[in-house]
Coordinates of C-alpha atoms and ligand atoms in Angstrom, one line a residue:
X1 CA -58.7 -27.0 1.4
X2 CA -57.3 -23.7 2.5
X3 CA -56.3 -22.7 -1.0
X4 CA -58.6 -21.5 -3.7
X5 CA -59.5 -24.7 -5.6
X6 CA -58.0 -25.0 -9.0
X7 CA -61.4 -25.3 -10.6
X8 CA -62.2 -21.7 -9.5
X9 CA -59.0 -20.1 -10.7
X10 CA -58.6 -18.2 -13.9
X11 CA -56.5 -20.4 -16.2
X12 CA -53.9 -18.5 -18.3
X13 CA -52.2 -20.6 -21.1
X14 CA -48.9 -19.7 -22.9
X15 CA -48.7 -20.9 -26.5
X16 CA -46.3 -20.5 -29.3
X17 CA -43.4 -22.1 -31.2
X18 CA -40.5 -23.7 -29.4
X19 CA -37.8 -21.6 -27.9
X20 CA -39.7 -18.3 -28.2
X21 CA -39.5 -17.9 -24.4
X22 CA -42.9 -19.1 -23.2
X23 CA -41.4 -20.6 -20.0
X24 CA -39.2 -17.5 -19.5
X25 CA -42.2 -15.3 -19.8
X26 CA -44.2 -17.3 -17.3
X27 CA -41.2 -17.1 -14.9
X28 CA -41.0 -13.4 -15.4
X29 CA -44.7 -12.9 -14.8
X30 CA -44.6 -14.8 -11.5
X31 CA -41.2 -13.6 -10.5
X32 CA -39.9 -17.1 -9.8
X33 CA -38.0 -19.7 -11.8
X34 CA -40.9 -22.2 -12.0
X35 CA -40.5 -23.6 -15.4
X36 CA -37.2 -24.8 -16.9
X37 CA -35.7 -22.6 -19.5
X38 CA -33.0 -23.4 -22.0
X39 CA -31.9 -22.6 -25.5
X40 CA -32.6 -26.2 -26.6
X41 CA -36.0 -26.2 -28.5
X42 CA -38.5 -28.5 -27.0
X43 CA -37.5 -27.9 -23.3
X44 CA -41.0 -28.0 -22.0
X45 CA -42.6 -31.3 -22.9
X46 CA -45.7 -31.8 -20.8
X47 CA -47.9 -28.8 -19.9
X48 CA -46.7 -27.3 -16.6
X49 CA -49.4 -25.9 -14.3
X50 CA -48.6 -23.6 -11.5
X51 CA -51.0 -21.8 -9.2
X52 CA -50.4 -18.2 -8.1
X53 CA -51.9 -15.1 -6.7
X54 CA -51.2 -12.7 -9.5
X55 CA -52.1 -9.1 -8.9
X56 CA -54.4 -7.6 -10.1
X57 CA -56.1 -10.9 -11.3
X58 CA -56.2 -12.8 -8.0
X59 CA -55.9 -16.6 -7.9
X60 CA -54.8 -18.0 -11.2
X61 CA -53.3 -21.1 -12.8
X62 CA -50.5 -20.6 -15.4
X63 CA -50.2 -23.4 -18.0
X64 CA -46.9 -23.4 -19.7
X65 CA -47.0 -25.6 -22.8
X66 CA -44.7 -27.4 -25.2
X67 CA -43.9 -25.6 -28.4
X68 CA -46.7 -26.3 -31.0
X69 CA -44.2 -26.6 -33.8
X70 CA -42.7 -29.7 -32.2
X71 CA -41.7 -32.4 -34.7
X72 CA -41.7 -36.2 -34.9
X73 CA -43.9 -38.7 -33.2
X74 CA -43.3 -37.5 -29.7
X75 CA -43.7 -34.0 -31.0
X76 CA -47.2 -34.9 -32.2
X77 CA -48.1 -36.3 -28.8
X78 CA -46.9 -33.1 -27.1
X79 CA -48.9 -31.1 -29.6
X80 CA -52.0 -33.0 -28.6
X81 CA -51.3 -32.2 -24.9
X82 CA -50.8 -28.6 -25.7
X83 CA -54.1 -28.5 -27.6
X84 CA -55.8 -30.1 -24.6
X85 CA -54.4 -27.3 -22.4
X86 CA -56.2 -24.9 -24.7
X87 CA -59.4 -26.5 -23.6
X88 CA -58.9 -25.3 -20.0
X89 CA -57.5 -21.9 -20.9
X90 CA -59.6 -18.9 -20.0
X91 CA -57.1 -16.4 -21.4
X92 CA -54.2 -17.1 -23.7
X93 CA -50.8 -15.5 -24.3
X94 CA -49.5 -16.2 -27.8
X95 CA -45.7 -15.8 -27.5
X96 CA -43.8 -14.7 -30.7
X97 CA -40.5 -13.1 -31.3
X98 CA -39.1 -10.3 -33.4
X99 CA -39.2 -12.5 -36.4
X100 CA -42.8 -11.7 -36.3
X101 CA -46.0 -13.4 -37.1
X102 CA -45.9 -16.3 -39.5
X103 CA -48.5 -18.8 -40.7
X104 CA -47.9 -20.6 -37.5
X105 CA -48.9 -17.7 -35.3
X106 CA -51.8 -16.9 -37.6
X107 CA -53.1 -20.4 -37.1
X108 CA -52.9 -20.0 -33.3
X109 CA -54.8 -16.7 -33.6
X110 CA -57.5 -18.3 -35.7
X111 CA -57.7 -21.2 -33.2
X112 CA -58.3 -18.7 -30.3
X113 CA -60.8 -16.7 -32.3
X114 CA -62.7 -19.9 -33.3
X115 CA -62.8 -21.0 -29.6
X116 CA -63.7 -17.5 -28.4
X117 CA -60.7 -17.6 -26.1
X118 CA -59.5 -14.1 -25.3
X119 CA -55.8 -13.7 -26.1
X120 CA -52.9 -11.3 -26.5
X121 CA -49.8 -11.6 -28.6
X122 CA -46.5 -11.0 -26.7
X123 CA -43.5 -10.2 -28.8
X124 CA -40.7 -11.6 -26.6
X125 CA -36.9 -11.1 -26.8
X126 CA -37.3 -7.4 -27.6
X127 CA -33.9 -6.8 -26.1
X128 CA -32.4 -8.6 -29.1
X129 CA -34.5 -7.0 -31.9
X130 CA -37.6 -4.8 -32.1
X131 CA -40.6 -6.6 -33.6
X132 CA -41.4 -6.1 -37.3
X133 CA -43.4 -2.8 -37.7
X134 CA -45.7 -4.2 -40.4
X135 CA -46.6 -7.2 -38.2
X136 CA -47.4 -4.9 -35.3
X137 CA -49.6 -2.7 -37.5
X138 CA -51.5 -5.6 -39.0
X139 CA -52.3 -6.9 -35.6
X140 CA -53.3 -3.5 -34.3
X141 CA -55.6 -3.1 -37.3
X142 CA -57.2 -6.4 -36.4
X143 CA -57.7 -5.0 -32.9
X144 CA -55.5 -7.7 -31.3
X145 CA -54.0 -6.8 -28.0
X146 CA -50.2 -6.7 -28.1
X147 CA -47.2 -6.4 -25.8
X148 CA -43.6 -6.1 -26.5
X149 CA -41.5 -7.8 -23.8
X150 CA -38.2 -9.1 -22.8
X151 CA -38.6 -12.0 -20.4
X152 CA -35.0 -11.9 -19.4
X153 CA -34.8 -8.2 -18.8
X154 CA -38.2 -8.0 -17.2
X155 CA -39.4 -5.2 -19.5
X156 CA -43.0 -5.1 -20.6
X157 CA -44.1 -7.5 -18.0
X158 CA -46.5 -5.0 -16.3
X159 CA -48.1 -4.4 -19.7
X160 CA -48.8 -8.2 -20.1
X161 CA -50.4 -8.3 -16.6
X162 CA -52.5 -5.3 -17.5
X163 CA -53.6 -6.9 -20.8
X164 CA -54.5 -10.2 -19.0
X165 CA -56.6 -8.2 -16.5
X166 CA -58.6 -6.6 -19.3
X167 CA -59.0 -9.9 -21.2
X168 CA -60.1 -11.9 -18.3
X169 CA -63.8 -12.7 -18.3
X170 CA -65.8 -10.3 -16.2
X171 CA -66.7 -12.7 -13.4
X172 CA -65.0 -16.0 -13.9
X173 CA -65.5 -17.1 -10.3
X174 CA -68.9 -16.1 -9.2
X175 CA -71.1 -17.1 -12.1
X176 CA -73.4 -19.0 -11.7
X177 CA -74.0 -19.6 -8.0
X178 CA -73.8 -23.1 -6.6
X179 CA -76.9 -22.7 -4.4
X180 CA -77.0 -19.1 -3.1
X181 CA -79.5 -17.8 -5.6
X182 CA -82.1 -20.3 -4.4
X183 CA -81.9 -19.0 -0.9
X184 CA -83.0 -16.0 1.1
X185 CA -81.3 -14.7 4.2
X186 CA -82.3 -16.7 7.3
X187 CA -83.1 -19.9 5.3
X188 CA -82.0 -23.2 6.6
X189 CA -80.6 -25.9 4.3
X190 CA -80.1 -29.5 5.5
X191 CA -77.1 -31.2 3.9
X192 CA -77.0 -35.0 3.8
X193 CA -73.4 -36.3 3.8
X194 CA -72.8 -40.1 4.1
X195 CA -69.6 -41.0 5.9
X196 CA -68.7 -44.2 4.2
X197 CA -65.6 -45.8 2.8
X198 CA -65.6 -43.4 -0.1
X199 CA -65.5 -40.3 2.3
X200 CA -61.9 -38.9 2.5
X201 CA -60.3 -39.2 5.9
X202 CA -60.9 -36.3 8.2
X203 CA -62.6 -33.9 5.8
X204 CA -65.5 -33.2 3.5
X205 CA -65.3 -33.1 -0.3
X206 CA -65.1 -30.0 -2.4
X207 CA -68.7 -29.8 -3.5
X208 CA -69.9 -30.1 0.1
X209 CA -67.4 -27.4 1.3
X210 CA -68.3 -25.1 -1.5
X211 CA -72.1 -25.5 -0.9
X212 CA -71.6 -24.7 2.8
X213 CA -69.6 -21.6 1.9
X214 CA -72.2 -20.4 -0.6
X215 CA -75.0 -20.9 1.9
X216 CA -73.1 -18.8 4.4
X217 CA -72.4 -16.2 1.7
X218 CA -76.2 -15.9 1.3
X219 CA -76.7 -15.3 5.1
X220 CA -78.5 -18.6 5.3
X221 CA -77.5 -21.5 7.6
X222 CA -77.1 -25.2 7.3
X223 CA -77.3 -28.4 9.2
X224 CA -75.1 -31.3 8.1
X225 CA -76.3 -34.8 8.9
X226 CA -75.6 -38.3 7.8
X227 CA -78.4 -40.1 5.9
X228 CA -79.4 -42.2 8.9
X229 CA -80.1 -39.1 11.0
X230 CA -82.1 -37.2 8.3
X231 CA -85.6 -38.2 9.3
X232 CA -84.9 -37.6 13.0
X233 CA -83.3 -34.2 12.4
X234 CA -86.1 -33.0 10.2
X235 CA -88.6 -34.1 12.8
X236 CA -86.8 -32.1 15.5
X237 CA -87.0 -28.8 13.5
X238 CA -89.7 -26.3 14.5
X239 CA -90.2 -25.2 10.8
X240 CA -89.3 -27.1 7.7
X241 CA -85.9 -26.3 6.0
X242 CA -85.8 -24.3 2.7
X243 CA -84.3 -27.4 1.1
X244 CA -82.5 -30.7 1.5
X245 CA -79.3 -31.4 -0.5
X246 CA -78.0 -34.9 -0.4
X247 CA -75.2 -37.0 -1.8
X248 CA -76.5 -38.7 -4.9
X249 CA -75.7 -42.1 -3.5
X250 CA -78.2 -41.8 -0.8
X251 CA -80.9 -40.0 -2.8
X252 CA -83.4 -42.7 -2.6
X253 CA -83.3 -42.8 1.2
X254 CA -83.3 -39.0 1.4
X255 CA -86.3 -38.8 -1.0
X256 CA -88.2 -41.2 1.3
X257 CA -87.2 -39.4 4.5
X258 CA -87.9 -35.8 3.2
X259 CA -91.6 -34.8 3.2
X260 CA -92.7 -34.1 -0.4
X261 CA -93.3 -30.4 0.2
X262 CA -89.7 -29.8 1.0
X263 CA -87.4 -29.2 -2.0
X264 CA -84.8 -31.9 -2.5
X265 CA -81.8 -32.0 -4.8
X266 CA -78.2 -33.5 -4.8
X267 CA -74.8 -32.0 -4.6
X268 CA -74.0 -33.3 -8.1
X269 CA -77.1 -31.7 -9.6
X270 CA -76.0 -28.4 -8.0
X271 CA -72.6 -29.0 -9.6
X272 CA -74.1 -29.6 -13.0
X273 CA -75.3 -26.0 -13.0
X274 CA -72.2 -24.5 -11.4
X275 CA -69.8 -26.3 -13.7
X276 CA -71.7 -26.8 -16.8
X277 CA -74.9 -26.3 -18.8
X278 CA -77.5 -27.9 -16.5
X279 CA -80.4 -27.7 -18.9
X280 CA -78.5 -29.6 -21.6
X281 CA -77.2 -32.2 -19.2
X282 CA -80.8 -32.7 -18.0
X283 CA -82.0 -33.2 -21.6
X284 CA -79.2 -35.8 -21.9
X285 CA -80.4 -37.6 -18.9
X286 CA -83.6 -38.4 -20.8
X287 CA -81.5 -40.5 -23.2
X288 CA -80.9 -43.1 -20.4
X289 CA -84.4 -44.3 -21.0
X290 CA -83.4 -45.3 -24.5
X291 CA -80.3 -47.3 -23.5
X292 CA -80.3 -50.8 -25.0
X293 CA -78.2 -53.8 -23.9
X294 CA -74.9 -53.7 -25.8
X295 CA -74.8 -49.9 -26.0
X296 CA -71.5 -48.2 -25.1
X297 CA -71.5 -45.6 -22.4
X298 CA -68.6 -43.2 -21.6
X299 CA -68.0 -42.3 -18.0
X300 CA -66.0 -39.1 -17.8
X301 CA -64.3 -38.3 -14.6
X302 CA -62.2 -35.1 -14.4
X303 CA -59.9 -36.0 -11.5
X304 CA -57.9 -39.2 -11.2
X305 CA -58.5 -40.4 -7.6
X306 CA -57.7 -43.9 -6.4
X307 CA -60.6 -46.0 -7.3
X308 CA -62.3 -47.8 -4.4
X309 CA -63.8 -51.3 -4.4
X310 CA -67.3 -49.8 -4.9
X311 CA -66.2 -46.7 -6.9
X312 CA -69.0 -44.5 -8.1
X313 CA -67.8 -44.0 -11.7
X314 CA -66.3 -47.4 -12.2
X315 CA -68.7 -49.7 -10.3
X316 CA -71.9 -48.1 -9.1
X317 CA -73.0 -46.0 -12.1
X318 CA -72.2 -48.8 -14.6
X319 CA -74.2 -51.3 -12.4
X320 CA -77.2 -49.0 -12.0
X321 CA -77.2 -48.2 -15.7
X322 CA -77.0 -51.9 -16.6
X323 CA -79.9 -52.8 -14.3
X324 CA -81.9 -49.9 -15.8
X325 CA -81.2 -50.9 -19.4
X326 CA -82.0 -54.5 -18.5
X327 CA -78.9 -56.0 -20.0
X328 CA -75.1 -55.6 -20.3
X329 CA -73.7 -52.3 -21.3
X330 CA -70.2 -51.5 -22.3
X331 CA -68.9 -48.8 -20.0
X332 CA -65.6 -47.1 -20.5
X333 CA -64.1 -44.7 -18.0
X334 CA -61.8 -41.8 -18.9
X335 CA -60.2 -39.9 -16.0
X336 CA -58.3 -36.7 -15.7
X337 CA -57.8 -34.5 -18.7
X338 CA -58.3 -37.3 -21.3
X339 CA -61.6 -37.0 -23.2
X340 CA -61.9 -38.6 -26.6
X341 CA -62.3 -36.3 -29.6
X342 CA -64.4 -39.0 -31.3
X343 CA -67.6 -39.8 -29.3
X344 CA -69.4 -41.6 -32.1
X345 CA -69.0 -45.1 -30.5
X346 CA -71.0 -44.0 -27.5
X347 CA -74.7 -43.8 -26.9
X348 CA -74.3 -41.6 -23.8
X349 CA -71.7 -39.6 -21.9
X350 CA -72.0 -39.4 -18.1
X351 CA -69.9 -36.6 -16.7
X352 CA -68.8 -36.3 -13.1
X353 CA -69.5 -33.1 -11.1
X354 CA -66.3 -31.5 -12.3
X355 CA -65.2 -30.0 -9.0
X356 CA -61.6 -30.1 -9.9
X357 CA -61.9 -28.4 -13.3
X358 CA -63.1 -25.1 -14.6
X359 CA -66.6 -24.5 -15.9
X360 CA -65.1 -23.9 -19.3
X361 CA -63.7 -27.4 -19.4
X362 CA -67.0 -29.1 -18.7
X363 CA -68.7 -26.8 -21.2
X364 CA -66.1 -27.7 -23.8
X365 CA -66.9 -31.4 -23.3
X366 CA -70.6 -30.7 -23.6
X367 CA -69.8 -28.8 -26.8
X368 CA -67.9 -31.7 -28.2
X369 CA -70.8 -34.1 -27.4
X370 CA -73.5 -31.8 -28.7
X371 CA -71.5 -31.2 -31.9
X372 CA -71.5 -34.9 -32.5
X373 CA -75.1 -35.5 -31.5
X374 CA -74.2 -37.6 -28.5
X375 CA -76.4 -37.2 -25.4
X376 CA -74.5 -36.2 -22.3
X377 CA -75.6 -36.0 -18.7
X378 CA -74.0 -35.9 -15.3
X379 CA -73.5 -38.4 -12.4
X380 CA -76.1 -36.9 -10.1
X381 CA -78.8 -36.8 -12.8
X382 CA -78.1 -40.3 -14.0
X383 CA -78.2 -41.6 -10.4
X384 CA -81.5 -39.8 -9.6
X385 CA -83.0 -41.0 -12.9
X386 CA -82.2 -44.7 -12.4
X387 CA -83.5 -44.5 -8.8
X388 CA -86.7 -42.9 -10.2
X389 CA -86.5 -39.6 -8.4
X390 CA -85.1 -37.2 -11.0
X391 CA -88.4 -35.3 -11.5
X392 CA -88.2 -34.5 -7.8
X393 CA -84.5 -33.6 -7.6
X394 CA -84.9 -31.3 -10.6
X395 CA -88.1 -29.7 -9.3
X396 CA -86.3 -26.6 -8.1
X397 CA -84.8 -26.1 -11.6
X398 CA -87.9 -26.0 -13.8
X399 CA -86.0 -25.3 -17.1
X400 CA -83.8 -28.4 -16.5
X401 CA -86.8 -30.5 -15.5
X402 CA -88.6 -29.5 -18.7
X403 CA -85.5 -30.3 -20.7
X404 CA -85.3 -33.7 -19.1
X405 CA -88.9 -34.4 -20.0
X406 CA -88.2 -33.3 -23.5
X407 CA -85.1 -35.6 -23.7
X408 CA -87.0 -38.5 -22.3
X409 CA -89.9 -38.0 -24.7
X410 CA -87.8 -37.7 -27.8
X411 CA -85.7 -40.7 -26.8
X412 CA -82.5 -38.7 -27.7
Ligands
LIG1 N1 -32.3 -12.4 -25.1 C1 -33.4 -13.0 -24.6 N2 -33.5 -14.3 -24.5 C2 -34.6 -14.9 -24.0 C3 -35.7 -14.1 -23.6 N3 -36.7 -15.0 -23.2 C4 -36.2 -16.2 -23.3 N4 -34.9 -16.2 -23.8 C5 -34.0 -17.3 -24.1 O1 -34.6 -18.1 -25.1 C6 -34.4 -19.5 -24.8 C7 -35.7 -20.3 -24.8 O2 -36.4 -19.9 -23.7 P1 -37.6 -20.8 -23.1 O3 -38.3 -19.9 -22.1 O4 -37.1 -22.1 -22.7 O5 -38.5 -20.9 -24.4 P2 -39.8 -21.9 -24.5 O6 -40.7 -21.2 -25.5 O7 -40.4 -22.2 -23.2 O8 -39.2 -23.1 -25.2 P3 -39.7 -24.6 -25.3 O9 -40.1 -25.0 -24.0 O10 -38.6 -25.4 -25.8 O11 -40.9 -24.6 -26.3 C8 -33.6 -19.6 -23.5 O12 -32.2 -19.7 -23.8 C9 -33.9 -18.2 -22.9 O13 -32.9 -17.8 -22.0 C10 -35.6 -12.7 -23.8 O14 -36.6 -11.9 -23.5 N5 -34.5 -12.2 -24.3
LIG2 MG1 -40.7 -24.0 -22.4

């Protein structure tokens, strides 16, 4: 909890053919032998992620990937993993060598351009041979950022860092706020945090910690209570709080105990805006109304925690959706980085808060769902909806509330 969470770090991915020196370049950039290097092609198999403080970029994650020209059946699997790594890449380094830019590198460049992922091309192993002049010129003409480096000699490394700095999105960390923009200095927010079996031992979970931090950053203050103490705590206050934020699982009780003139939302709904496109997720929530017994629902969790007996994604949400649909639903859970490319079997995707991943990763999943015309919402919205309080928990986000009404009305 003392480290910058991974989901808030800039993710830098290294891509290229096998043996071009991707791992060597990553090691040179961080000044440590993190990734294994050898002259055997295919040394890196699974993507290797390493967190660092890299001046002048600050907290980052490097993703060293397997060569994309890998062959055979295993090679195909590695390629898939590498392409998945691209989904969480904010800035890419395409590593090539003096042999220059072939169809393979052009394909990678096209892939970055298509996904609007900023990238540079690093010509490595310059100690062995200078890169082809024509290739350099062609890239310069296309206004593609270049660096010539030697990972083993350490030359050109500063230029790569400089390029990464310029390519990094302006404000990958602060945009948008979790809650701060809804508050004025001096406001009080009441946070409702159940301490049940699902609560990790001795600490709070990331969305709760991040909310507290953002409240403090806004010169506002907060009071943290369990659901049982909410009504009493509110009654003791001299003036009402600016808002109440509760864990989704106690939203029904929190809605009953919070006077209707006090704004109420959930941590998960705050996360839907922080880590995704809230308005589209709210529109997707409307599709829950149209669920029919027998429909297939995909529950997408971005971390892989141990599931508990009454796990939220595996047990509770499926149960609530089943009750709401009035019959059996087929629910499937994917965890971690796996997210199916083909969403056509599903009537709905329900995404978790995404606290462990970057905003870009959630947006990418939303993009995949939207592209295939599959409604997608998030945990908090789904829970509020099935408990009948989504209008209320979205009230402080009018655009999202309107989108929800639209989604519910169109039945899509
Ligand atoms: N001369 C020279 N050799 C280098 C340089 N960078 C890497 N190498 C060598 O090239 C070989 C491959 O380096 P890696 O860093 O393992 O390459 P990779 O792209 O990660 O390879 P895979 O993981 O197999 O895809 C190793 O023998 C390195 O020592 C460089 O700048 N100059
Ligand atoms: Mg490697």
